[in-house]
Coordinates of C-alpha atoms and ligand atoms in Angstrom, one line a residue:
M17 CA 154.5 43.7 100.8
S18 CA 155.0 43.1 97.1
A19 CA 156.0 46.2 95.1
G20 CA 153.1 48.5 94.2
A21 CA 150.5 46.3 95.9
D22 CA 148.6 47.6 98.9
P23 CA 147.6 44.5 100.8
Y24 CA 144.6 46.3 102.4
E25 CA 143.2 47.9 99.3
D26 CA 141.5 45.0 97.6
A27 CA 140.1 43.6 100.8
L28 CA 138.7 46.9 101.9
A29 CA 137.3 47.6 98.4
A30 CA 135.5 44.3 98.5
A31 CA 134.2 45.1 102.0
V32 CA 132.8 48.5 100.8
R33 CA 131.2 46.9 97.8
H34 CA 129.5 44.2 99.8
A35 CA 128.5 46.5 102.6
T36 CA 127.0 49.0 100.2
E37 CA 125.0 46.2 98.5
W38 CA 123.8 44.9 101.8
L39 CA 122.6 48.4 103.0
A40 CA 121.0 49.0 99.6
S41 CA 119.0 45.8 99.9
L42 CA 117.5 46.8 103.3
P43 CA 114.5 48.7 102.1
T44 CA 113.1 45.8 100.0
R45 CA 114.6 42.5 101.1
Q46 CA 112.7 40.0 103.3
V47 CA 113.6 40.9 106.9
G48 CA 114.3 37.4 108.3
P49 CA 117.2 35.2 107.4
Q50 CA 116.7 32.6 104.7
Q51 CA 119.1 30.1 106.1
T52 CA 119.7 28.5 109.5
A53 CA 123.1 28.4 111.3
R54 CA 123.1 24.7 110.7
G55 CA 122.4 25.2 107.0
L56 CA 125.4 27.5 106.8
A57 CA 127.8 25.4 108.8
A58 CA 129.2 23.6 105.8
D59 CA 130.2 26.9 104.1
F60 CA 132.1 28.1 107.1
G61 CA 133.2 25.0 108.9
G62 CA 135.1 21.8 108.2
P63 CA 138.8 21.4 109.1
L64 CA 140.9 24.6 108.8
P65 CA 142.7 24.2 105.5
P66 CA 146.5 24.2 105.8
E67 CA 146.9 26.9 103.1
G68 CA 145.5 30.4 103.4
M69 CA 143.5 32.6 101.1
A70 CA 144.1 36.1 99.8
A71 CA 142.4 38.8 101.9
A72 CA 140.1 40.1 99.2
E73 CA 139.0 36.5 98.5
V74 CA 138.3 35.9 102.1
V75 CA 136.0 38.9 102.2
E76 CA 134.2 37.8 99.0
Y77 CA 133.7 34.3 100.4
L78 CA 132.5 35.7 103.7
A79 CA 130.0 38.2 102.3
H80 CA 128.7 35.8 99.6
N81 CA 128.1 32.9 102.0
A82 CA 126.9 34.9 105.0
E83 CA 124.2 36.7 103.1
P84 CA 121.4 34.1 103.3
G85 CA 121.9 33.9 107.0
L86 CA 121.7 37.6 107.7
M87 CA 118.8 39.2 109.5
A88 CA 118.0 42.7 108.2
M89 CA 118.3 44.2 111.7
P90 CA 119.3 47.6 110.3
S91 CA 116.1 47.7 108.2
G92 CA 113.4 50.2 109.1
R93 CA 111.0 47.2 109.0
F94 CA 112.8 45.4 111.8
F95 CA 110.8 45.7 115.0
G96 CA 112.3 42.9 117.1
W97 CA 113.5 43.2 120.7
V98 CA 115.0 46.7 121.2
I99 CA 117.5 46.7 118.3
G100 CA 118.4 49.9 116.5
G101 CA 119.9 50.5 113.1
T102 CA 123.1 52.2 112.3
L103 CA 123.5 55.8 111.4
P104 CA 125.8 56.4 108.4
A105 CA 128.3 58.5 110.3
A106 CA 128.5 56.0 113.1
L107 CA 129.0 53.1 110.8
A108 CA 131.8 54.8 108.8
A109 CA 133.4 55.9 112.1
D110 CA 133.3 52.3 113.3
W111 CA 135.2 51.3 110.2
L112 CA 137.8 54.0 111.0
V113 CA 138.1 52.7 114.5
S114 CA 139.0 49.3 113.1
A115 CA 141.5 50.7 110.6
W116 CA 143.1 53.0 113.3
D117 CA 143.4 50.0 115.6
Q118 CA 143.9 52.0 118.7
N119 CA 144.1 50.2 122.0
S120 CA 142.2 52.9 123.8
G121 CA 143.0 52.4 127.4
L122 CA 145.8 54.9 127.9
R123 CA 145.4 58.6 127.4
Y124 CA 149.0 59.4 126.4
A125 CA 149.3 56.5 124.0
T126 CA 146.0 57.1 122.1
P127 CA 145.3 60.8 122.6
A128 CA 143.0 61.1 119.6
T129 CA 140.5 58.5 120.8
A130 CA 140.8 59.7 124.4
A131 CA 139.9 63.2 123.3
I132 CA 137.1 62.0 121.1
E133 CA 135.6 59.8 123.8
D134 CA 136.0 62.6 126.4
A135 CA 134.0 64.9 124.1
A136 CA 131.3 62.2 123.4
G137 CA 131.0 61.7 127.2
Q138 CA 130.5 65.4 127.9
W139 CA 127.9 65.6 125.1
L140 CA 126.1 62.6 126.5
L141 CA 125.9 64.1 130.0
Q142 CA 124.5 67.4 128.6
L143 CA 122.1 65.6 126.3
L144 CA 120.7 63.3 129.0
G145 CA 120.7 65.9 131.7
L146 CA 123.1 63.9 134.0
P147 CA 125.4 65.5 136.6
E148 CA 128.3 67.1 134.8
E149 CA 130.9 65.8 137.2
S150 CA 130.0 62.2 136.3
D151 CA 132.5 59.8 134.8
V152 CA 131.6 58.2 131.5
G153 CA 132.9 54.8 130.4
F154 CA 132.4 53.1 127.1
V155 CA 131.6 49.4 127.5
T156 CA 130.2 46.6 125.3
G157 CA 126.5 47.1 126.1
A158 CA 123.9 47.9 128.8
T159 CA 124.7 44.6 130.6
M160 CA 128.2 45.7 131.2
A161 CA 127.2 49.4 131.8
N162 CA 124.8 48.2 134.5
F163 CA 127.5 45.9 135.9
T164 CA 130.0 48.8 136.0
G165 CA 127.6 51.1 137.8
M166 CA 126.7 48.5 140.3
A167 CA 130.4 47.7 140.8
A168 CA 131.0 51.3 141.8
A169 CA 127.9 51.1 144.1
R170 CA 129.3 47.9 145.8
W171 CA 132.7 49.6 146.3
R172 CA 131.2 52.8 147.8
L173 CA 128.6 51.1 150.0
L174 CA 131.3 48.8 151.5
A175 CA 133.8 51.6 151.9
D176 CA 131.3 53.7 153.7
G177 CA 130.9 50.8 156.1
A178 CA 134.7 50.7 156.6
W179 CA 135.0 47.5 154.7
D180 CA 138.1 47.2 152.5
L181 CA 136.7 45.3 149.5
D182 CA 140.0 45.3 147.6
R183 CA 141.9 43.8 150.4
D184 CA 139.4 41.6 152.0
G185 CA 137.0 40.6 149.2
L186 CA 133.3 39.9 149.7
F187 CA 133.5 37.0 152.2
G188 CA 132.5 38.3 155.6
A189 CA 131.6 41.7 154.2
P190 CA 128.3 43.3 155.4
R191 CA 125.6 42.1 153.1
I192 CA 124.4 44.7 150.5
R193 CA 120.6 44.6 150.3
C194 CA 119.7 44.8 146.6
F195 CA 116.2 46.0 145.4
V196 CA 114.9 45.7 141.9
G197 CA 111.5 46.3 140.3
Q198 CA 109.5 43.2 139.4
E199 CA 110.0 44.0 135.7
R200 CA 113.6 44.9 135.7
H201 CA 115.7 43.5 132.8
D202 CA 117.2 40.1 133.6
T203 CA 120.7 41.4 133.0
I204 CA 120.4 43.4 136.2
D205 CA 120.2 40.1 138.1
L206 CA 123.1 38.9 135.9
G207 CA 125.2 41.9 136.9
M208 CA 124.5 41.2 140.5
R209 CA 125.6 37.6 140.0
Y210 CA 128.9 38.8 138.5
L211 CA 129.3 41.0 141.5
G212 CA 128.6 38.3 144.1
L213 CA 125.6 40.3 145.4
G214 CA 123.2 37.4 145.2
R215 CA 119.5 37.5 144.2
P216 CA 117.8 40.8 144.7
T217 CA 114.6 41.6 146.6
V218 CA 111.8 42.1 144.1
V219 CA 109.7 45.3 144.5
P220 CA 106.2 44.9 143.1
A221 CA 105.3 46.8 139.9
D222 CA 102.1 48.3 138.5
R223 CA 100.3 47.2 135.3
Q224 CA 102.8 49.1 133.2
G225 CA 105.7 47.5 134.9
R226 CA 106.7 50.6 137.0
L227 CA 108.1 49.9 140.4
I228 CA 105.7 50.9 143.2
P229 CA 107.5 53.4 145.5
A230 CA 105.4 52.6 148.6
A231 CA 106.4 49.0 148.3
L232 CA 110.0 50.0 148.0
E233 CA 109.6 52.0 151.2
T234 CA 108.2 49.1 153.1
L235 CA 110.9 46.7 151.9
L236 CA 113.7 49.1 152.7
A237 CA 112.3 49.9 156.1
G238 CA 112.0 46.2 156.8
G239 CA 115.8 45.8 157.3
S240 CA 119.0 47.8 157.7
G241 CA 122.5 48.1 156.3
P242 CA 123.9 49.1 152.9
A243 CA 121.4 49.1 150.1
L244 CA 121.4 49.2 146.3
V245 CA 118.2 50.2 144.5
C246 CA 118.0 49.6 140.7
L247 CA 115.4 51.6 138.8
Q248 CA 114.5 51.3 135.1
A249 CA 114.1 53.9 132.4
G250 CA 112.2 52.0 129.6
N251 CA 110.5 48.7 130.3
L252 CA 110.9 46.5 127.3
H253 CA 107.2 45.4 127.1
S254 CA 105.6 48.8 127.8
G255 CA 108.4 51.4 127.5
A256 CA 107.4 52.6 130.9
F257 CA 109.7 54.5 133.3
D258 CA 109.9 54.0 137.0
P259 CA 108.7 57.0 139.1
F260 CA 112.2 58.3 139.8
T261 CA 111.7 61.3 142.0
E262 CA 109.7 59.4 144.5
A263 CA 111.8 56.2 144.4
V264 CA 115.1 58.1 144.7
R265 CA 113.7 60.1 147.7
I266 CA 112.8 56.9 149.5
A267 CA 116.1 55.3 148.6
R268 CA 118.0 58.3 149.9
K269 CA 116.2 58.2 153.2
H270 CA 117.7 54.7 153.7
G271 CA 121.1 55.7 152.4
A272 CA 120.8 53.5 149.3
W273 CA 122.8 53.9 146.1
V274 CA 120.5 54.3 143.1
H275 CA 121.3 52.8 139.8
V276 CA 119.2 53.4 136.7
D277 CA 119.0 50.8 133.8
G278 CA 118.1 53.0 130.9
A279 CA 119.4 50.8 128.1
F280 CA 117.1 52.4 125.6
G281 CA 114.9 54.8 127.7
L282 CA 117.6 57.1 129.0
W283 CA 117.4 58.8 125.6
A284 CA 113.9 60.1 126.3
A285 CA 115.7 62.8 128.3
A286 CA 117.1 64.2 125.0
T287 CA 113.7 65.0 123.6
P288 CA 111.8 67.9 125.3
E289 CA 108.3 66.4 124.6
L290 CA 109.4 63.1 126.3
A291 CA 111.7 64.4 129.0
A292 CA 108.9 64.3 131.6
L293 CA 109.2 60.5 131.5
T294 CA 112.8 60.7 132.9
S295 CA 112.0 63.4 135.4
G296 CA 114.0 62.8 138.6
M297 CA 116.3 60.2 136.9
E298 CA 119.2 62.7 137.2
L299 CA 119.0 62.3 141.0
A300 CA 120.4 58.8 140.9
D301 CA 124.1 57.8 141.4
S302 CA 124.8 55.7 138.3
W303 CA 123.2 55.0 135.0
G304 CA 123.6 52.4 132.3
T305 CA 122.6 52.8 128.7
D306 CA 123.2 51.5 125.2
A307 CA 124.4 53.5 122.2
H308 CA 123.6 50.6 120.0
K309 CA 119.9 50.9 120.7
T310 CA 118.2 54.3 120.6
L311 CA 121.2 56.2 119.3
N312 CA 121.8 53.7 116.5
V313 CA 125.6 53.1 116.5
P314 CA 126.8 49.6 115.5
Y315 CA 127.2 46.9 118.1
D316 CA 128.9 46.8 120.6
C317 CA 128.5 50.0 122.5
G318 CA 127.1 50.6 126.0
I319 CA 127.7 53.6 128.3
A320 CA 128.3 53.6 132.0
V321 CA 127.8 56.9 133.8
V322 CA 128.8 57.2 137.5
K323 CA 128.6 60.4 139.5
D324 CA 131.0 59.2 142.2
S325 CA 134.2 59.1 140.1
A326 CA 136.4 57.8 143.0
A327 CA 134.1 54.9 143.5
L328 CA 134.1 54.0 139.8
R329 CA 137.9 54.3 139.5
S330 CA 138.4 52.3 142.7
A331 CA 136.2 49.5 141.4
M332 CA 137.5 49.4 137.8
G333 CA 141.0 50.9 137.9
I334 CA 144.3 49.0 138.1
S335 CA 147.8 50.2 138.8
T336 CA 150.7 48.4 137.2
S337 CA 154.3 49.4 136.7
Y338 CA 154.2 49.0 132.9
L339 CA 151.3 51.3 132.3
I340 CA 152.1 54.9 132.5
H341 CA 149.1 56.7 134.1
D342 CA 147.6 60.0 133.4
A343 CA 148.1 60.9 137.1
D344 CA 147.7 64.7 136.9
G345 CA 145.1 64.9 134.2
P346 CA 141.5 63.5 133.9
G347 CA 142.8 59.9 134.2
D348 CA 143.0 57.1 131.8
P349 CA 140.0 55.6 129.9
F350 CA 140.7 52.0 131.3
Q351 CA 140.1 53.3 134.9
K352 CA 136.4 53.6 134.0
V353 CA 135.6 50.3 132.4
P354 CA 136.1 46.6 133.1
E355 CA 138.4 46.1 130.2
L356 CA 142.0 47.1 129.8
S357 CA 142.5 46.6 126.1
R358 CA 139.6 47.7 124.0
R359 CA 138.5 49.3 120.7
A360 CA 137.6 53.0 120.7
R361 CA 133.9 52.3 120.8
G362 CA 133.2 55.9 121.9
V363 CA 134.2 57.2 118.5
P364 CA 131.0 56.0 116.7
V365 CA 129.1 57.6 119.5
W366 CA 130.9 60.9 118.9
A367 CA 130.2 60.6 115.1
A368 CA 126.5 59.8 115.7
L369 CA 126.1 62.8 118.0
K370 CA 128.1 65.1 115.7
S371 CA 126.1 64.1 112.6
L372 CA 122.7 64.6 114.4
G373 CA 123.4 67.6 116.6
R374 CA 121.3 68.2 119.7
D375 CA 118.2 68.8 117.7
G376 CA 118.8 65.7 115.5
V377 CA 119.0 63.4 118.5
A378 CA 115.8 64.9 119.9
A379 CA 114.2 64.5 116.5
Q380 CA 115.4 60.9 116.2
V381 CA 113.9 59.8 119.6
R382 CA 110.7 61.8 118.9
Q383 CA 110.4 60.0 115.5
L384 CA 110.7 56.6 117.2
A385 CA 108.0 57.4 119.7
R386 CA 105.7 58.9 117.0
C387 CA 106.0 55.8 114.8
A388 CA 105.2 53.6 117.8
A389 CA 102.2 55.7 118.7
G390 CA 101.1 55.6 115.1
I391 CA 101.3 51.9 114.8
A392 CA 99.6 51.4 118.2
E393 CA 96.7 53.8 117.4
R394 CA 95.9 52.1 114.1
L395 CA 96.2 48.5 115.4
A396 CA 94.0 49.4 118.5
E397 CA 91.2 50.1 116.0
V398 CA 91.3 46.6 114.6
D399 CA 88.6 44.4 116.1
G400 CA 90.2 41.6 118.1
I401 CA 93.6 43.4 118.7
E402 CA 94.4 44.6 122.2
V403 CA 97.2 47.0 122.9
L404 CA 98.2 46.1 126.4
N405 CA 100.4 49.0 127.3
D406 CA 100.2 52.8 127.4
V407 CA 102.3 53.6 124.4
S408 CA 104.2 56.7 125.7
Y409 CA 107.6 55.8 124.3
T410 CA 108.9 53.3 121.7
Q411 CA 107.4 49.9 122.8
I412 CA 104.1 48.2 122.0
S413 CA 102.8 44.9 123.4
L414 CA 99.8 43.4 121.6
A415 CA 97.5 40.4 122.2
F416 CA 95.1 38.8 119.7
G417 CA 92.6 37.2 122.0
D418 CA 94.0 33.9 123.3
D419 CA 97.7 32.9 123.5
A420 CA 97.5 30.4 120.7
T421 CA 96.2 33.1 118.3
T422 CA 98.9 35.5 119.4
R423 CA 101.6 33.0 118.8
A424 CA 100.1 32.0 115.4
V425 CA 100.0 35.7 114.4
T426 CA 103.6 36.2 115.4
A427 CA 104.7 33.1 113.5
K428 CA 102.8 34.3 110.4
I429 CA 104.3 37.8 110.5
I430 CA 107.8 36.3 110.6
E431 CA 107.0 33.8 107.8
E432 CA 105.6 36.5 105.6
G433 CA 108.9 38.4 106.1
R434 CA 107.7 42.0 105.3
V435 CA 108.5 43.0 108.9
W436 CA 110.1 41.2 111.8
M437 CA 108.6 41.3 115.3
S438 CA 109.3 39.2 118.3
G439 CA 106.9 37.3 120.7
S440 CA 107.2 37.4 124.4
R441 CA 105.1 36.8 127.6
W442 CA 103.9 39.7 129.7
L443 CA 101.3 40.0 132.4
G444 CA 100.7 36.3 132.1
R445 CA 99.9 36.3 128.4
D446 CA 101.6 35.7 125.1
V447 CA 102.2 39.0 123.4
L448 CA 103.5 40.3 120.1
R449 CA 106.1 43.0 120.7
I450 CA 106.7 45.8 118.4
S451 CA 109.8 47.9 119.2
V452 CA 110.6 51.0 117.2
S453 CA 114.3 51.5 117.5
N454 CA 115.6 52.3 114.1
W455 CA 116.3 55.9 112.9
S456 CA 115.3 54.9 109.3
T457 CA 111.8 53.7 110.3
D458 CA 109.4 56.1 108.5
T459 CA 105.7 56.4 107.7
D460 CA 105.9 53.9 104.9
D461 CA 107.4 51.4 107.3
V462 CA 104.6 52.2 109.8
D463 CA 102.1 51.5 107.0
T464 CA 103.9 48.2 106.2
A465 CA 103.9 47.2 109.9
V466 CA 100.2 47.9 110.4
E467 CA 99.4 46.0 107.1
A468 CA 101.6 43.0 108.0
V469 CA 100.0 42.6 111.4
T470 CA 96.4 43.0 110.3
S471 CA 96.9 40.7 107.3
A472 CA 98.6 38.0 109.4
F473 CA 95.8 38.3 111.9
A474 CA 93.2 38.0 109.2
G475 CA 95.1 35.0 107.8
V476 CA 95.1 33.3 111.2
R477 CA 91.4 34.0 111.8
G478 CA 90.7 32.5 108.3
Ligands
LIG504 C1 118.9 45.6 126.0 C2 118.6 45.8 127.5 C3 119.6 45.5 128.4 C4 120.9 44.7 128.0 O1 121.6 45.5 127.1 P1 122.7 44.8 126.2 O2 123.2 45.9 125.4 O3 122.1 43.7 125.4 O4 123.8 44.2 127.1 C5 119.4 45.8 129.7 N1 118.3 46.5 130.1 C6 117.3 46.9 129.2 C7 116.1 47.6 129.7 C8 117.5 46.5 127.9 O5 116.5 46.9 127.0

């Protein structure tokens, strides 16, 4: 370091300036990116120059050149997929996590982040009404949270059948029968692929995408052996929740492990008015959710919750001579997640929860659902627009007559850029999806969304 110069200071100051400008632009900027990845390639690519560049200059270059290719995902007018914004406390905490640079696998080595993540985990269990003895692991997203829960399931189901998975692997093991609702998220199948569980048996769903318990009963009764049932809290087209109480009762009768994918829906449990949606969810064995969706922390942050701590730690833990374990205490963070080295991604969760408080979390989730209901109610009144789902949570699926019109309306909305919404196919039709997932979406944004959809529809109709 040269005398008097802090090598971090200029670079971080540039980052703060650019980040602040970016955030300040969100309320008014066009939501979609102005440039394609191909269009940006020349700015970032080419041969790596032999000589380097000062850190602050790198930040300037990066921020300046990336800007045209940024999607305003943290904007209150972004309604695509299920993608939340970032709460100020969570964003700032995320920066601290990077500055602290704690490899958060070992409790004794990084006690601050271990304590913070422990606290965040306890808060989450209380907030979501999940069994207090559960283990909580901080992973990259719901895909990995679901994977982690199902890995614990696989270990337990085989151990209960006297099969030593760690020693003997999966080849020759009793087959685990896996059941998923027809409208589960595709990443459930992906997690099963990672785990060598094969393709699941699909249980029919109703018109809102909810698994039909009687069908689950028939399928479970049609065979025998260890079974894993995956339920869903929050369908991405309808926001619907599987009927947990009934489905868990049936699964239990057949000795099945029940996992719940609640990537964005688990959070309904934190709001008294919406908690009926998640009723019975707490009876499951494991749960996966995202903090980067409904809670609004920065990417990447998923949460795996597993009631059977021994199963989780057997599935995910390792034992090596060079890592000193927290043998007598609550154990090491790395025992609960697939990674060994990782950033302290539970810290932004702690910060988000601390900044909101219990009432604030409830209010945030309530606000998302209210905005969705408001948009749906007003669009349902427009002649020619069909709201295809019961809007009981944060998701809306719309159709505009035929598929070609729906696709044209979707394209026009994106082209006009006041809001951003994604298209999809549901119930055999093209749909426009509106997902309310950002803490900052307010009544003005609701007005803008309604306006943008109706004017695009009018434009397409001519
Ligand atoms: C988003 C989502 C996932 C996948 O989560 P990632 O965070 O993208 O890994 C899984 N299930 C549901 C219901 C989702 O909405």
